[in-house]
Amino acid sequence: MEGQRLESIDVLDPRWSDPAPAEAVCDALNGRRIERLWRRGKYLVMSFEDDVHLVMHLRMTGNVLLADEEPKHTRVRMTLDDGTKLLFVDVRRFGTGDVLLGSDALGEYFASRLGVEPLSPGFTAEALREQARGRRQPVKAFLLNQERVAGVGNIYADEALFRARIHPLRPVGTLRKPQIEALREAVVESLEAGIDAKGASIDDYRHVDGARGTFQDRFLVHLRKGEPCVRCGTPIEKMRAAGRGTYVCPRCQRRPR
Ligand SMILES: [Zn+2]
């Protein structure tokens, strides 16, 4: 898609770009050349010529698909100059698209929402320790807070905490230096394993070509309640942490006193 021109964008569901009206999105993007596709945290970014940016978030059930056939629940249709169609499909309609004019506006948008990028060189044990220092917040809630570490969701938090042998309810400020280092590595490994498997398709997520991801077949703890721990054989337990269904090995991840 990079280098192609956006022939047209049809926002079929105005809620997608709310509060900006659909016409404003079309006016800003129609006819512009796509310079770069990238990602920050859970946001997908299309950067256009003249420093114009479209920032999309899939939220619960959103998908971005390259397809000719339009599935039900297509919310946005983008047509490129070679005829390719990019569709934003979203059953629950929580997905969003925001247009930002200029790099400064884009920078501010992310600065107010997102912390360090876990797959960047800036994600060091030192940076993580700095964020965690003095906080009583449980480590799982800390990981899910996008303003601390950007892009870690429920699956990846569970997988990372299991890899690092840390209980989800442990206050993050009490983690020792070796645990912080283990957690940093575990977050990176979990995300890379997910990317390698093209994501997890438990419910709606699909790859851009419509294929299902396979990470759900490789989970170490997530959704494995009652199954034996891959390390010690103890049955995996389900609990609640940060308001989310959370999976732990009660032996490998000792509950804090
Ligand atoms: Zn175990």
Coordinates of C-alpha atoms and ligand atoms in Angstrom, one line a residue:
M1 CA 0.0 0.0 0.0
E2 CA 2.9 2.4 0.6
G3 CA 3.4 4.6 -2.3
Q4 CA -0.2 4.3 -3.6
R5 CA -2.8 6.9 -3.6
L6 CA -6.0 6.7 -1.7
E7 CA -8.6 7.1 -4.4
S8 CA -11.5 7.3 -1.9
I9 CA -12.5 6.6 1.6
D10 CA -16.1 5.9 2.5
V11 CA -17.0 6.1 6.2
L12 CA -20.2 4.1 6.3
D13 CA -20.5 4.4 10.0
P14 CA -20.0 7.9 11.4
R15 CA -19.4 6.6 14.9
W16 CA -15.9 5.4 13.6
S17 CA -14.6 8.9 13.3
D18 CA -16.7 10.6 16.0
P19 CA -16.5 13.4 17.0
A20 CA -15.1 14.4 13.5
P21 CA -17.7 14.2 10.8
A22 CA -17.1 11.6 8.1
E23 CA -16.8 14.3 5.5
A24 CA -13.9 15.9 7.3
V25 CA -12.1 12.5 7.2
C26 CA -12.8 12.2 3.5
D27 CA -11.7 15.8 2.8
A28 CA -8.4 15.3 4.7
L29 CA -7.5 11.9 3.1
N30 CA -9.1 11.6 -0.4
G31 CA -6.5 11.6 -3.2
R32 CA -3.4 11.6 -0.9
R33 CA -0.5 9.3 -1.4
I34 CA 0.2 6.8 1.4
E35 CA 3.8 7.2 2.6
R36 CA 4.1 4.8 5.5
L37 CA 2.1 2.2 7.4
W38 CA 3.2 1.7 11.0
R39 CA 2.0 1.0 14.5
R40 CA 2.4 2.5 18.0
G41 CA 1.0 0.6 21.0
K42 CA -2.3 -0.8 19.8
Y43 CA -2.8 1.9 17.2
L44 CA -2.4 1.4 13.5
V45 CA -1.1 4.4 11.6
M46 CA -1.4 5.4 8.0
S47 CA 0.9 8.4 7.3
F48 CA 0.0 10.3 4.1
E49 CA 1.8 13.0 2.1
D50 CA 1.8 16.5 3.5
D51 CA 2.1 15.2 7.1
V52 CA -1.4 14.0 7.4
H53 CA -2.1 10.9 9.5
L54 CA -4.9 8.4 10.1
V55 CA -4.7 6.6 13.5
M56 CA -6.9 3.6 13.8
H57 CA -7.7 1.4 16.8
L58 CA -9.4 -2.0 16.4
R59 CA -10.7 -2.1 20.0
M60 CA -12.8 -5.3 20.8
T61 CA -13.9 -6.7 17.5
G62 CA -12.3 -4.5 14.7
N63 CA -10.5 -5.9 11.8
V64 CA -8.6 -4.4 8.9
L65 CA -9.0 -6.6 5.8
L66 CA -7.7 -6.5 2.2
A67 CA -10.7 -7.9 0.4
D68 CA -13.0 -7.4 -2.6
E69 CA -16.0 -9.0 -1.0
E70 CA -17.5 -6.8 1.7
P71 CA -18.4 -8.7 4.8
K72 CA -21.3 -7.7 7.0
H73 CA -20.4 -5.0 9.5
T74 CA -18.0 -3.2 7.1
R75 CA -17.7 0.3 8.6
V76 CA -15.1 1.9 6.4
R77 CA -14.0 1.3 2.8
M78 CA -10.8 2.6 1.4
T79 CA -10.0 2.2 -2.3
L80 CA -6.5 2.6 -3.6
D81 CA -5.5 3.7 -7.0
D82 CA -4.7 0.2 -8.2
G83 CA -8.2 -0.9 -7.2
T84 CA -7.2 -2.6 -3.9
K85 CA -9.9 -2.3 -1.2
L86 CA -9.0 -2.0 2.5
L87 CA -12.0 -2.5 4.8
F88 CA -12.5 -1.7 8.4
V89 CA -14.9 -4.4 9.6
D90 CA -16.3 -4.2 13.2
V91 CA -19.2 -6.1 14.7
R92 CA -19.3 -4.2 18.0
R93 CA -18.4 -0.8 16.5
F94 CA -15.9 0.3 19.2
G95 CA -13.1 0.7 16.6
T96 CA -12.0 4.2 15.8
G97 CA -10.3 6.3 13.2
D98 CA -8.8 9.7 13.9
V99 CA -7.2 12.1 11.5
L100 CA -4.3 14.2 12.8
L101 CA -2.8 17.1 10.9
G102 CA 0.9 17.4 11.4
S103 CA 3.6 15.4 13.3
D104 CA 3.2 17.6 16.4
A105 CA -0.5 16.8 16.7
L106 CA 0.3 13.1 16.2
G107 CA 3.0 13.2 18.8
E108 CA 0.7 14.8 21.4
Y109 CA -2.0 12.3 20.6
F110 CA 0.3 9.4 21.5
A111 CA 2.2 11.2 24.3
S112 CA -1.1 11.6 26.3
R113 CA -2.1 8.0 25.8
L114 CA 0.9 5.8 25.5
G115 CA 4.0 4.9 27.5
V116 CA 7.2 3.1 26.3
E117 CA 7.0 0.9 23.3
P118 CA 8.0 -2.6 24.5
L119 CA 9.6 -3.6 21.2
S120 CA 11.8 -0.5 21.1
P121 CA 15.3 0.0 22.5
G122 CA 13.8 2.3 25.1
F123 CA 12.1 -0.6 26.9
T124 CA 15.0 -1.3 29.3
A125 CA 14.9 -2.8 32.8
E126 CA 15.9 0.6 34.0
A127 CA 12.9 2.3 32.3
L128 CA 10.6 -0.3 33.7
R129 CA 12.0 0.1 37.2
E130 CA 11.6 3.8 37.0
Q131 CA 7.9 3.4 36.1
A132 CA 7.3 0.8 38.8
R133 CA 9.1 2.6 41.7
G134 CA 6.9 3.3 44.7
R135 CA 3.7 2.0 43.1
R136 CA 1.4 -0.3 45.1
Q137 CA -0.6 -1.2 41.9
P138 CA -0.8 -4.9 41.1
V139 CA 1.7 -5.8 38.4
K140 CA -1.0 -7.0 36.0
A141 CA -3.0 -3.8 36.2
F142 CA 0.3 -1.9 35.7
L143 CA 1.0 -3.9 32.5
L144 CA -2.5 -3.3 31.1
N145 CA -2.1 0.5 31.6
Q146 CA -1.2 1.7 28.2
E147 CA 0.3 4.9 29.7
R148 CA 3.0 2.7 31.3
V149 CA 3.9 0.1 28.7
A150 CA 2.1 0.5 25.3
G151 CA 0.4 -2.3 23.5
V152 CA 0.2 -5.1 26.2
G153 CA -3.3 -6.6 26.4
N154 CA -4.9 -9.2 28.6
I155 CA -3.4 -12.3 26.8
Y156 CA 0.1 -10.9 26.7
A157 CA 0.1 -9.8 30.3
D158 CA -0.9 -13.3 31.5
E159 CA 1.7 -14.9 29.3
A160 CA 4.5 -12.5 30.3
L161 CA 3.8 -12.9 34.1
F162 CA 3.8 -16.7 33.8
R163 CA 7.1 -16.6 31.9
A164 CA 8.6 -14.3 34.5
R165 CA 7.1 -16.4 37.4
I166 CA 5.4 -13.3 38.9
H167 CA 1.9 -13.4 40.5
P168 CA -0.5 -10.9 38.8
L169 CA -1.5 -9.3 42.2
R170 CA 2.1 -8.6 43.3
P171 CA 2.4 -4.8 43.9
V172 CA 4.6 -3.7 41.1
G173 CA 6.8 -1.5 43.3
T174 CA 7.9 -4.5 45.3
L175 CA 9.5 -6.4 42.4
R176 CA 13.2 -6.9 42.8
K177 CA 15.7 -6.0 40.1
P178 CA 16.1 -9.6 38.7
Q179 CA 12.2 -9.9 38.5
I180 CA 12.0 -6.6 36.7
E181 CA 14.6 -7.8 34.2
A182 CA 12.7 -11.1 33.9
L183 CA 9.5 -9.3 33.3
R184 CA 11.0 -7.1 30.6
E185 CA 12.3 -10.1 28.7
A186 CA 9.0 -11.9 29.2
V187 CA 6.9 -9.1 27.8
V188 CA 9.1 -8.9 24.7
E189 CA 9.1 -12.7 24.3
S190 CA 5.3 -13.0 24.6
L191 CA 4.7 -10.2 22.1
E192 CA 7.2 -11.7 19.7
A193 CA 5.6 -15.1 20.0
G194 CA 2.2 -13.6 19.3
I195 CA 3.5 -11.8 16.2
D196 CA 5.2 -14.9 15.1
A197 CA 1.8 -16.8 15.2
K198 CA 0.1 -13.9 13.4
G199 CA -1.9 -13.0 16.6
A200 CA -4.6 -14.8 18.5
S201 CA -8.0 -15.5 16.9
I202 CA -10.0 -16.4 19.9
D203 CA -13.0 -14.4 18.7
D204 CA -12.9 -11.9 15.9
Y205 CA -9.3 -11.1 15.2
R206 CA -8.2 -11.9 11.6
H207 CA -5.0 -11.2 9.7
V208 CA -5.2 -8.6 6.9
D209 CA -5.8 -11.4 4.4
G210 CA -8.6 -12.9 6.5
A211 CA -6.6 -15.8 7.9
R212 CA -6.9 -16.7 11.6
G213 CA -3.9 -16.2 13.9
T214 CA -2.7 -19.3 15.7
F215 CA -1.3 -17.9 18.9
Q216 CA -4.3 -19.3 20.9
D217 CA -2.8 -22.8 20.2
R218 CA 0.5 -21.8 21.8
F219 CA -0.7 -20.1 25.0
L220 CA 1.3 -21.1 28.1
V221 CA -1.4 -20.2 30.7
H222 CA -4.1 -18.0 29.1
L223 CA -7.4 -19.9 28.8
R224 CA -5.7 -23.1 30.1
K225 CA -7.7 -23.4 33.4
G226 CA -7.4 -27.0 34.8
E227 CA -4.7 -28.0 32.3
P228 CA -1.2 -28.9 33.6
C229 CA 1.4 -26.1 33.8
V230 CA 4.0 -26.6 31.1
R231 CA 6.8 -26.2 33.6
C232 CA 5.6 -28.0 36.8
G233 CA 2.4 -29.9 35.9
T234 CA 0.2 -28.1 38.5
P235 CA -3.3 -27.4 37.2
I236 CA -3.6 -23.8 35.9
E237 CA -6.1 -21.6 37.9
K238 CA -8.3 -18.8 36.8
M239 CA -8.7 -15.7 38.9
R240 CA -9.6 -12.1 38.5
A241 CA -7.0 -9.3 38.3
A242 CA -7.5 -5.8 37.0
G243 CA -11.1 -6.7 36.3
R244 CA -10.1 -9.3 33.8
G245 CA -10.1 -13.1 33.7
T246 CA -6.5 -14.0 34.6
Y247 CA -4.7 -17.3 34.4
V248 CA -1.8 -18.4 36.7
C249 CA 0.1 -21.4 37.8
P250 CA -0.3 -21.4 41.6
R251 CA 3.1 -23.0 42.1
C252 CA 5.3 -21.1 39.6
Q253 CA 3.6 -17.7 40.4
R254 CA 3.5 -17.5 44.2
R255 CA 0.7 -15.3 45.6
P256 CA 2.0 -12.3 47.5
R257 CA 1.4 -12.3 51.3
Ligands
ZN1 ZN 3.9 -24.2 37.2

